[in-house]
Amino acid sequence: MNFLKENLFLTVTVAIVIVGVSLAVVLKHSEDSKADEYAEKCAKLGGQIVSLASGGINEDRKDAAERHVRKMGFVAGEIKEDSVRRSRSGYQVMRFQIGEKEIPAFPVELFKDRERLHWLVSGQYGQQVGALLKLLKPTVPPGDTEIALEADRIRAQESPREKTDKTGSPALPTGAVRPTEPRRRTEDGRIPFGRSESRGFGASEVRRPEVRRGSNLTGADGGPTIEGRAMESVVLRRSNQGWIYADRNSMFKASGPDSTHYNEVKLWFRQVSLWIQQDIIETIILTNKQVRPESGSGGNEGVSASAVKRLMGIDIYGYVLGQTSSAGEFGRGDAFGQPAAPASMDVSLMYLNPEEGTSSPDVPKLTQHACNKLYDVVHYKFTVVMPMKHLHRLQKNLCKRNYHTILLVKVGRSAGSTGQTHHRGGEASGSKQQPGGLFYYGPDSVREVEITAQLLMLADWTRGRWNQQAKDWDENYPPLMPVDFLKLMSQKDPGVLRPEDTKRLPATDAPVGGVFGSEFKRRGPS
């Protein structure tokens, strides 16, 4: 013990050395084991690489990959072909009976007399818009005259003999004229002096009944007055006469030709607007049909049983052109392989509208789709009054029709009894709802809903399909879009035109607007 105490430092040093050597031996053995394991794995991987290289390409896998690529290309082609066929069958161009022949409005080159074509399109457009409106089973709110007549009827019915005139006979409703007895003739057939069988010039006119809505709807006791009851009666009657409130002002109105200028660009825009209105109207009809059986009533409940209770207006913004950024113009982005705009770029979309020219309003940028070589894009909006519980159904039905995509939905104020006017194209349209309420929507709470959407139209259908083998346009898909419209598109964004579209441009030397009597030239790429 004394030895250890006297040599404590030496003893501790020897112990530390022994422990360190032991740890080194153990660690070395562990590292050698790991190194051997890693070396074994590398050797095995190298052998697999050598085996793969010496074995060549797996032909089965290569053939399977090639078959998959061909199948995907075939499926993509079939989808495109089916889409073109569906567009052609679902969107019919306006047609006219000329003698024994039925001639389509497009291509316009089929008409030698372009002036006649423009007036034919104007008439046909109005007829088809009216036919679409009629399909909605529309009704309109009552007017002042109708309410006043109903008030007079109620007043006469409730107190038929309380009021008498100077002769003691019951008083007639306001504005009515008591019939007079035919004047007796003398024996020689003459009418006595001062008498007449008819009310001629100078006779007093029948006063048109009037109604003032507002303070006269409620009596002193707080109950409804005769005017108030009359308004309620005719409003309910009108509401039960149709499925939806709509009139001519609810539809899009494209301007017609004048006597000095016949614009083929406007002709084409009329046709496109007609197709879009057709889809909107059919969507509303389908939505109402789906909801009305669920009302649980066997009778006709009119507007109150419908999902969409009022169509306030339709706007066609125009073709979407010219996606540009701070870095300059770039390819129009889409889901078909073309590059999209980087998120950091400031995207700007332009509307091409022959009614208003080219404009750049606050365009919804949800899809960033614009016209390109594959398809054309048109933006539009429509405003309705409906309960929120049916909004999803309406949107789903719209998107099921062709290539519609909803870009923006705005829910406005409650469509109650406050005054409201729909604004379209710089002019107020639709009826203004006065205090007291001329529109009856039923017990459900309703709101104004503005839906902005886009329609994609494949270029093979609207601009035509060129048959390279026959060196001519496909008989089933002729170039519907007028050359003047292609000119206008190329001026704003030349990148949207296909080679066959560009070849059509020299087919006419006329400025935008067209020339009457030009022969139809079936020109395309050589």
Coordinates of C-alpha atoms in Angstrom, one line a residue:
M1 CA 0.0 0.0 0.0
N2 CA 2.8 2.3 0.8
F3 CA 4.3 1.6 -2.6
L4 CA 1.0 2.6 -4.3
K5 CA 0.7 5.7 -2.2
E6 CA 4.3 6.7 -2.9
N7 CA 3.9 6.0 -6.7
L8 CA 0.3 7.1 -7.2
F9 CA 1.0 9.2 -10.3
L10 CA 2.9 6.4 -12.0
T11 CA 0.1 4.0 -11.2
V12 CA -2.6 6.2 -12.7
T13 CA -0.6 6.8 -15.8
V14 CA -0.1 3.1 -16.5
A15 CA -3.9 2.5 -16.0
I16 CA -4.8 5.2 -18.5
V17 CA -2.4 3.8 -21.1
I18 CA -3.8 0.3 -20.7
V19 CA -7.4 1.5 -21.2
G20 CA -6.5 3.6 -24.2
V21 CA -4.7 0.7 -25.9
S22 CA -7.7 -1.5 -25.2
L23 CA -10.2 1.0 -26.8
A24 CA -7.9 1.4 -29.8
V25 CA -7.9 -2.4 -30.4
V26 CA -11.7 -2.6 -30.1
L27 CA -12.3 0.4 -32.4
K28 CA -9.9 -0.9 -35.0
H29 CA -11.6 -4.2 -35.1
S30 CA -15.0 -2.5 -35.5
E31 CA -13.8 -0.3 -38.4
D32 CA -12.3 -3.3 -40.1
S33 CA -15.6 -5.0 -39.9
K34 CA -17.5 -2.1 -41.5
A35 CA -14.9 -1.6 -44.2
D36 CA -15.2 -5.3 -45.1
E37 CA -19.0 -4.9 -45.2
Y38 CA -18.8 -1.9 -47.5
A39 CA -16.3 -3.5 -49.7
E40 CA -18.6 -6.5 -50.1
K41 CA -21.6 -4.3 -51.0
C42 CA -19.6 -2.4 -53.6
A43 CA -18.3 -5.6 -55.2
K44 CA -21.8 -6.9 -55.4
L45 CA -23.2 -3.7 -57.0
G46 CA -20.3 -3.7 -59.5
G47 CA -21.1 -7.2 -60.5
Q48 CA -24.8 -6.2 -61.1
I49 CA -23.7 -3.3 -63.2
V50 CA -21.4 -5.5 -65.3
S51 CA -24.1 -8.0 -65.7
L52 CA -26.6 -5.4 -66.8
A53 CA -24.2 -3.9 -69.3
S54 CA -23.3 -7.3 -70.8
G55 CA -26.9 -8.3 -71.0
G56 CA -28.0 -5.3 -73.2
I57 CA -31.5 -3.6 -73.3
N58 CA -34.5 -5.4 -72.0
E59 CA -36.5 -5.7 -75.2
D60 CA -39.8 -6.6 -73.4
R61 CA -39.6 -3.4 -71.3
K62 CA -38.7 -1.4 -74.4
D63 CA -41.7 -2.7 -76.4
A64 CA -44.0 -2.1 -73.4
A65 CA -42.9 1.5 -73.1
E66 CA -43.3 2.1 -76.9
R67 CA -46.8 0.6 -76.8
H68 CA -47.7 2.8 -73.9
V69 CA -46.5 5.9 -75.7
R70 CA -48.5 5.0 -78.9
K71 CA -51.6 4.2 -76.8
M72 CA -51.4 7.6 -75.1
G73 CA -51.0 9.4 -78.4
F74 CA -54.0 7.5 -79.9
V75 CA -56.1 8.3 -76.8
A76 CA -55.2 12.0 -77.0
G77 CA -56.1 12.0 -80.7
E78 CA -59.4 10.3 -80.0
I79 CA -60.2 12.8 -77.3
K80 CA -59.5 15.7 -79.6
E81 CA -61.5 14.2 -82.5
D82 CA -64.4 13.5 -80.2
S83 CA -64.3 17.1 -78.9
V84 CA -64.3 18.5 -82.5
R85 CA -67.3 16.2 -83.4
R86 CA -69.2 17.2 -80.3
S87 CA -68.6 20.9 -81.0
R88 CA -69.8 20.6 -84.6
S89 CA -73.0 18.7 -83.6
G90 CA -73.8 20.9 -80.5
Y91 CA -73.1 24.3 -82.0
Q92 CA -75.0 24.8 -85.3
V93 CA -74.3 27.9 -87.4
M94 CA -77.3 30.0 -88.6
R95 CA -78.8 28.7 -91.8
F96 CA -81.1 30.4 -94.4
Q97 CA -83.5 29.0 -96.9
I98 CA -82.5 30.5 -100.2
G99 CA -84.9 29.1 -102.8
E100 CA -84.7 25.3 -102.6
K101 CA -81.3 25.3 -100.9
E102 CA -80.4 25.8 -97.2
I103 CA -77.2 27.8 -97.0
P104 CA -75.2 28.2 -93.8
A105 CA -74.1 31.7 -92.8
F106 CA -70.5 30.5 -92.4
P107 CA -68.2 30.3 -94.2
V108 CA -69.3 33.8 -95.4
E109 CA -67.5 33.2 -98.7
L110 CA -70.5 31.0 -99.8
F111 CA -72.6 34.2 -100.1
K112 CA -71.9 36.4 -103.1
D113 CA -74.3 39.1 -101.9
R114 CA -72.7 40.0 -98.5
E115 CA -75.2 42.8 -98.0
R116 CA -78.1 40.4 -98.0
L117 CA -76.2 38.1 -95.7
H118 CA -75.8 40.7 -93.0
W119 CA -79.5 41.5 -93.0
L120 CA -80.4 37.8 -92.9
V121 CA -78.1 37.3 -90.0
S122 CA -79.7 40.2 -88.1
G123 CA -83.2 38.7 -88.5
Q124 CA -82.1 35.2 -87.7
Y125 CA -80.1 36.3 -84.7
G126 CA -83.1 38.1 -83.2
Q127 CA -85.4 35.1 -83.8
Q128 CA -83.0 32.6 -82.2
V129 CA -82.4 34.8 -79.1
G130 CA -86.2 35.0 -78.7
A131 CA -86.5 31.3 -79.1
L132 CA -83.9 30.7 -76.4
L133 CA -85.7 33.1 -74.1
K134 CA -89.0 31.3 -74.6
L135 CA -87.4 28.0 -73.6
L136 CA -86.9 29.4 -70.1
K137 CA -90.7 29.7 -69.6
P138 CA -90.2 33.3 -68.5
T139 CA -92.5 35.7 -66.7
V140 CA -92.1 39.5 -66.0
P141 CA -93.2 41.6 -63.0
P142 CA -96.5 43.5 -63.3
G143 CA -96.8 47.0 -64.5
D144 CA -98.5 50.0 -62.9
T145 CA -101.5 49.7 -65.2
E146 CA -102.1 46.1 -64.3
I147 CA -101.9 46.9 -60.6
A148 CA -104.3 49.8 -60.9
L149 CA -106.9 47.7 -62.8
E150 CA -106.7 45.1 -60.2
A151 CA -107.2 47.7 -57.4
D152 CA -110.3 49.0 -59.3
R153 CA -111.6 45.5 -59.7
I154 CA -111.2 44.8 -55.9
R155 CA -112.8 48.1 -55.1
A156 CA -115.8 47.5 -57.3
Q157 CA -116.2 43.9 -56.1
E158 CA -116.2 44.8 -52.4
S159 CA -118.5 47.8 -52.7
P160 CA -120.5 47.5 -55.9
R161 CA -123.5 49.6 -54.8
E162 CA -122.1 51.9 -52.1
K163 CA -121.0 54.5 -54.6
T164 CA -123.4 55.9 -57.1
D165 CA -123.2 58.5 -59.8
K166 CA -125.6 61.4 -60.4
T167 CA -128.2 59.1 -62.0
G168 CA -128.2 56.7 -59.0
S169 CA -126.5 53.9 -60.9
P170 CA -123.5 52.1 -59.4
A171 CA -120.2 53.9 -60.0
L172 CA -117.8 52.4 -62.4
P173 CA -114.1 51.7 -61.7
T174 CA -111.7 54.5 -62.2
G175 CA -111.0 55.1 -65.9
A176 CA -114.0 53.1 -67.2
V177 CA -116.6 54.6 -69.5
R178 CA -120.3 53.8 -69.2
P179 CA -121.7 52.6 -72.6
T180 CA -124.4 54.8 -74.1
E181 CA -127.6 53.7 -75.8
P182 CA -127.7 53.9 -79.5
R183 CA -129.4 57.1 -80.6
R184 CA -132.8 56.6 -82.1
R185 CA -133.2 57.7 -85.7
T186 CA -136.3 59.6 -87.0
E187 CA -138.7 58.0 -89.4
D188 CA -136.7 59.3 -92.4
G189 CA -133.5 57.8 -91.0
R190 CA -131.9 61.0 -89.8
I191 CA -130.2 61.4 -86.5
P192 CA -131.6 64.2 -84.3
F193 CA -129.4 67.4 -84.2
G194 CA -126.6 67.2 -81.5
R195 CA -126.6 63.4 -81.3
S196 CA -124.1 61.0 -82.6
E197 CA -123.8 57.2 -82.7
S198 CA -120.1 57.2 -82.2
R199 CA -117.5 59.1 -80.2
G200 CA -115.6 60.9 -82.8
F201 CA -113.0 63.7 -82.8
G202 CA -113.2 65.8 -79.6
A203 CA -114.6 63.0 -77.5
S204 CA -113.1 62.7 -74.0
E205 CA -110.3 60.2 -73.9
V206 CA -110.4 57.3 -71.4
R207 CA -108.0 58.1 -68.6
R208 CA -105.4 55.4 -68.1
P209 CA -105.4 54.1 -64.5
E210 CA -102.3 54.8 -62.4
V211 CA -101.0 53.4 -59.2
R212 CA -98.6 55.0 -56.8
R213 CA -96.6 52.5 -54.8
G214 CA -95.3 53.3 -51.4
S215 CA -97.2 55.1 -48.7
N216 CA -100.6 54.1 -50.1
L217 CA -100.0 50.3 -49.6
T218 CA -100.7 50.4 -45.8
G219 CA -103.8 51.9 -44.2
A220 CA -104.1 53.9 -41.1
D221 CA -104.9 50.7 -39.1
G222 CA -101.6 49.1 -40.3
G223 CA -103.4 46.7 -42.6
P224 CA -102.9 46.6 -46.4
T225 CA -104.9 49.1 -48.5
I226 CA -106.7 48.1 -51.6
E227 CA -103.7 49.2 -53.6
G228 CA -101.5 47.0 -51.5
R229 CA -103.7 44.0 -51.8
A230 CA -103.9 44.5 -55.6
M231 CA -100.1 44.6 -55.9
E232 CA -99.8 41.4 -53.9
S233 CA -102.4 39.7 -56.0
V234 CA -100.9 40.6 -59.4
V235 CA -97.3 40.0 -58.2
L236 CA -98.2 36.4 -57.1
R237 CA -100.2 35.9 -60.3
R238 CA -97.2 36.9 -62.5
S239 CA -94.9 34.8 -60.4
N240 CA -97.0 31.7 -61.1
Q241 CA -97.1 32.3 -64.8
G242 CA -93.5 31.2 -65.5
W243 CA -90.4 29.5 -64.1
I244 CA -88.1 32.5 -64.1
Y245 CA -88.1 36.2 -64.4
A246 CA -86.5 37.1 -67.7
D247 CA -87.1 39.4 -70.7
R248 CA -85.3 40.6 -73.8
N249 CA -83.1 42.8 -71.6
S250 CA -81.8 39.6 -69.9
M251 CA -80.2 38.4 -73.1
F252 CA -77.0 39.7 -74.8
K253 CA -77.7 42.2 -77.5
A254 CA -75.1 42.4 -80.3
S255 CA -75.3 45.4 -82.5
G256 CA -76.5 44.9 -86.1
P257 CA -75.4 46.3 -89.4
D258 CA -76.2 49.8 -90.6
S259 CA -76.8 51.0 -94.1
T260 CA -73.2 52.1 -94.7
H261 CA -71.0 49.4 -93.1
Y262 CA -71.3 45.6 -93.1
N263 CA -68.8 44.1 -90.7
E264 CA -68.0 40.4 -91.0
V265 CA -66.2 40.5 -87.7
K266 CA -69.5 41.4 -86.0
L267 CA -71.2 38.7 -87.9
W268 CA -68.9 36.1 -86.4
F269 CA -69.1 37.6 -82.9
R270 CA -72.9 37.3 -83.1
Q271 CA -72.7 33.6 -83.9
V272 CA -70.3 33.0 -81.0
S273 CA -72.5 35.0 -78.6
L274 CA -75.5 32.9 -79.7
W275 CA -73.6 29.7 -78.9
I276 CA -72.7 30.9 -75.4
Q277 CA -76.2 32.1 -74.7
Q278 CA -77.5 28.7 -75.8
D279 CA -75.3 27.0 -73.2
I280 CA -76.2 29.4 -70.4
I281 CA -80.0 29.1 -71.1
E282 CA -79.8 25.3 -71.3
T283 CA -77.8 25.2 -68.1
I284 CA -80.5 27.2 -66.3
I285 CA -83.3 25.1 -67.7
L286 CA -81.6 21.9 -66.6
T287 CA -80.9 23.2 -63.1
N288 CA -84.5 24.3 -62.7
K289 CA -85.8 20.9 -63.9
Q290 CA -83.6 19.1 -61.4
V291 CA -84.9 21.2 -58.5
R292 CA -88.6 21.6 -59.3
P293 CA -89.6 17.9 -58.7
E294 CA -88.1 18.2 -55.3
S295 CA -90.5 21.0 -54.3
G296 CA -93.0 18.3 -53.1
S297 CA -96.0 20.0 -54.7
G298 CA -98.0 18.6 -57.5
G299 CA -99.1 22.0 -58.7
N300 CA -97.4 24.7 -60.6
E301 CA -95.6 26.9 -58.1
G302 CA -94.1 29.2 -60.7
V303 CA -90.9 31.0 -59.9
S304 CA -90.9 30.0 -56.2
A305 CA -90.2 26.3 -57.2
S306 CA -87.2 27.1 -59.4
A307 CA -83.6 27.1 -58.5
V308 CA -82.7 30.1 -60.7
K309 CA -85.4 32.6 -60.2
R310 CA -84.3 35.5 -62.3
L311 CA -81.9 36.1 -65.2
M312 CA -80.7 39.6 -64.9
G313 CA -78.2 39.8 -67.8
I314 CA -75.6 38.2 -70.0
D315 CA -72.3 39.8 -71.1
I316 CA -69.9 38.5 -73.8
Y317 CA -66.5 40.0 -73.0
G318 CA -64.7 38.8 -76.1
Y319 CA -61.8 36.7 -77.3
V320 CA -58.8 36.6 -74.9
L321 CA -55.5 37.6 -76.6
G322 CA -52.0 38.7 -75.8
Q323 CA -50.6 37.3 -72.6
T324 CA -47.6 39.5 -72.0
S325 CA -45.3 40.3 -69.1
S326 CA -42.6 42.7 -68.1
A327 CA -40.1 40.4 -69.8
G328 CA -42.0 40.6 -73.1
E329 CA -44.3 38.3 -74.9
F330 CA -44.2 34.6 -74.3
G331 CA -46.0 31.4 -75.3
R332 CA -49.6 31.1 -74.1
G333 CA -49.6 28.6 -71.2
D334 CA -52.0 25.7 -71.2
A335 CA -52.4 22.1 -70.3
F336 CA -51.3 20.8 -73.7
G337 CA -47.5 21.2 -73.4
Q338 CA -47.1 24.9 -74.2
P339 CA -45.1 26.9 -71.6
A340 CA -47.0 28.8 -69.0
A341 CA -46.2 32.2 -67.6
P342 CA -43.8 32.2 -64.6
A343 CA -45.6 33.2 -61.4
S344 CA -43.4 36.2 -61.0
M345 CA -44.4 37.8 -64.3
D346 CA -47.1 40.4 -64.6
V347 CA -49.6 38.7 -66.9
S348 CA -51.9 40.9 -69.0
L349 CA -54.9 39.6 -71.0
M350 CA -56.6 41.6 -73.7
Y351 CA -60.2 41.2 -74.9
L352 CA -60.9 41.4 -78.6
N353 CA -64.5 42.5 -78.9
P354 CA -65.9 44.0 -82.2
E355 CA -68.5 45.8 -80.2
E356 CA -66.0 47.6 -78.0
G357 CA -62.6 47.1 -79.7
T358 CA -59.6 45.9 -77.7
S359 CA -59.6 46.4 -74.0
S360 CA -57.7 45.2 -71.0
P361 CA -60.1 45.2 -68.0
D362 CA -59.5 43.3 -64.8
V363 CA -59.5 39.9 -66.5
P364 CA -59.7 36.8 -64.2
K365 CA -56.4 35.0 -64.3
L366 CA -57.5 31.6 -62.9
T367 CA -56.5 29.5 -65.9
Q368 CA -54.4 32.1 -67.8
H369 CA -55.8 30.5 -71.0
A370 CA -55.6 32.7 -74.2
C371 CA -56.2 32.0 -77.9
N372 CA -53.5 29.9 -79.5
K373 CA -52.9 27.5 -82.3
L374 CA -55.0 24.7 -80.7
Y375 CA -58.0 26.6 -79.4
D376 CA -59.8 29.9 -79.0
V377 CA -60.9 31.4 -75.6
V378 CA -63.9 33.6 -75.1
H379 CA -64.8 35.1 -71.7
Y380 CA -68.4 35.9 -70.7
K381 CA -70.5 36.4 -67.6
F382 CA -74.1 36.2 -66.5
T383 CA -76.0 37.4 -63.4
V384 CA -78.9 35.5 -61.8
V385 CA -80.9 35.6 -58.6
M386 CA -81.1 32.4 -56.7
P387 CA -80.7 30.7 -53.3
M388 CA -77.1 29.8 -52.4
K389 CA -78.1 26.1 -51.8
H390 CA -78.5 25.6 -55.6
L391 CA -75.3 27.5 -56.7
H392 CA -73.1 24.4 -56.8
R393 CA -75.7 22.5 -58.9
L394 CA -75.8 25.4 -61.4
Q395 CA -72.0 25.5 -61.7
K396 CA -71.7 21.8 -62.1
N397 CA -74.3 21.8 -64.9
L398 CA -72.5 24.6 -66.7
C399 CA -69.1 22.9 -66.6
K400 CA -70.6 19.7 -68.0
R401 CA -71.4 21.5 -71.2
N402 CA -68.6 21.4 -73.7
Y403 CA -65.4 23.3 -72.5
H404 CA -66.7 25.8 -70.0
T405 CA -64.6 26.7 -67.0
I406 CA -65.8 29.0 -64.2
L407 CA -63.3 31.7 -63.4
L408 CA -64.9 33.9 -60.8
V409 CA -68.1 33.9 -58.7
K410 CA -69.4 37.0 -57.0
V411 CA -72.2 36.9 -54.5
G412 CA -74.0 40.2 -54.1
R413 CA -76.6 41.6 -51.8
S414 CA -79.8 39.9 -50.9
A415 CA -82.3 40.3 -53.7
G416 CA -85.0 41.7 -51.4
S417 CA -87.2 44.7 -51.9
T418 CA -84.5 47.3 -52.4
G419 CA -84.0 49.0 -55.8
Q420 CA -81.5 47.3 -58.1
T421 CA -80.5 47.7 -61.7
H422 CA -78.3 45.4 -63.7
H423 CA -75.6 47.3 -65.7
R424 CA -74.3 46.0 -69.0
G425 CA -72.4 47.4 -71.9
G426 CA -72.6 51.0 -70.6
E427 CA -76.4 50.9 -70.4
A428 CA -78.7 49.9 -67.6
S429 CA -80.8 46.9 -68.4
G430 CA -83.4 44.9 -66.6
S431 CA -86.2 46.1 -64.4
K432 CA -85.7 48.2 -61.3
Q433 CA -87.3 46.7 -58.3
Q434 CA -89.2 49.4 -56.4
P435 CA -90.1 49.4 -52.6
G436 CA -92.9 47.0 -52.1
G437 CA -91.4 44.3 -54.3
L438 CA -92.6 43.5 -57.8
F439 CA -90.6 40.2 -57.9
Y440 CA -91.8 37.3 -55.8
Y441 CA -89.1 34.6 -55.4
G442 CA -90.7 32.4 -52.8
P443 CA -89.8 31.7 -49.1
D444 CA -86.1 31.0 -49.7
S445 CA -83.5 33.7 -49.1
V446 CA -82.0 34.6 -52.5
R447 CA -79.0 36.7 -53.6
E448 CA -77.6 38.1 -56.8
V449 CA -74.8 35.9 -58.2
E450 CA -72.5 37.0 -61.0
I451 CA -70.6 34.1 -62.7
T452 CA -67.6 34.8 -65.0
A453 CA -66.5 31.9 -67.1
Q454 CA -64.7 30.9 -70.3
L455 CA -65.4 28.8 -73.3
L456 CA -62.7 26.9 -75.2
M457 CA -63.4 26.3 -79.0
L458 CA -61.0 24.0 -80.8
A459 CA -59.4 25.6 -83.8
D460 CA -60.0 22.6 -86.0
W461 CA -63.7 23.3 -85.7
T462 CA -63.9 27.2 -85.8
R463 CA -61.0 27.9 -88.1
G464 CA -61.3 24.7 -90.2
R465 CA -59.2 21.6 -90.7
W466 CA -56.8 21.4 -93.6
N467 CA -56.6 18.0 -95.4
Q468 CA -52.9 17.8 -96.5
Q469 CA -53.5 14.8 -98.8
A470 CA -56.4 16.3 -100.6
K471 CA -54.9 19.8 -100.6
D472 CA -58.2 21.2 -99.5
W473 CA -60.3 22.0 -96.5
D474 CA -62.1 19.1 -94.8
E475 CA -65.7 18.9 -96.0
N476 CA -66.9 18.3 -92.5
Y477 CA -64.8 21.1 -91.0
P478 CA -64.6 24.1 -93.3
P479 CA -63.1 27.4 -92.1
L480 CA -66.1 29.0 -90.3
M481 CA -64.2 32.0 -88.9
P482 CA -64.2 34.9 -91.5
V483 CA -60.8 36.0 -92.8
D484 CA -61.5 39.5 -91.4
F485 CA -61.6 38.1 -87.9
L486 CA -58.3 36.2 -88.5
K487 CA -56.8 39.5 -89.7
L488 CA -57.9 41.2 -86.5
M489 CA -56.5 38.5 -84.3
S490 CA -53.2 38.5 -86.2
Q491 CA -52.8 42.2 -85.7
K492 CA -53.1 41.8 -81.9
D493 CA -51.2 38.6 -81.5
P494 CA -49.7 36.9 -84.6
G495 CA -48.7 33.9 -82.6
V496 CA -52.3 32.6 -82.4
L497 CA -52.5 31.7 -86.1
R498 CA -51.7 28.3 -87.5
P499 CA -49.8 27.9 -90.8
E500 CA -53.1 27.2 -92.6
D501 CA -54.7 30.3 -91.0
T502 CA -51.8 32.5 -92.2
K503 CA -52.3 31.1 -95.7
R504 CA -55.9 32.3 -95.7
L505 CA -55.0 35.9 -95.1
P506 CA -54.1 36.7 -98.7
A507 CA -57.5 35.3 -99.8
T508 CA -58.9 38.8 -99.7
D509 CA -57.3 42.2 -100.2
A510 CA -60.1 44.0 -98.6
P511 CA -59.7 45.9 -95.3
V512 CA -61.5 44.6 -92.2
G513 CA -65.2 44.9 -93.0
G514 CA -65.3 42.8 -96.2
V515 CA -66.2 43.4 -99.9
F516 CA -69.5 42.5 -101.4
G517 CA -69.7 40.1 -104.2
S518 CA -66.2 38.5 -103.8
E519 CA -66.0 34.9 -105.1
F520 CA -65.3 32.1 -102.6
K521 CA -61.7 31.0 -102.9
R522 CA -60.9 27.7 -101.1
R523 CA -57.3 28.6 -100.3
G524 CA -55.1 27.0 -97.8
P525 CA -51.5 26.0 -97.3
S526 CA -49.8 24.9 -100.5

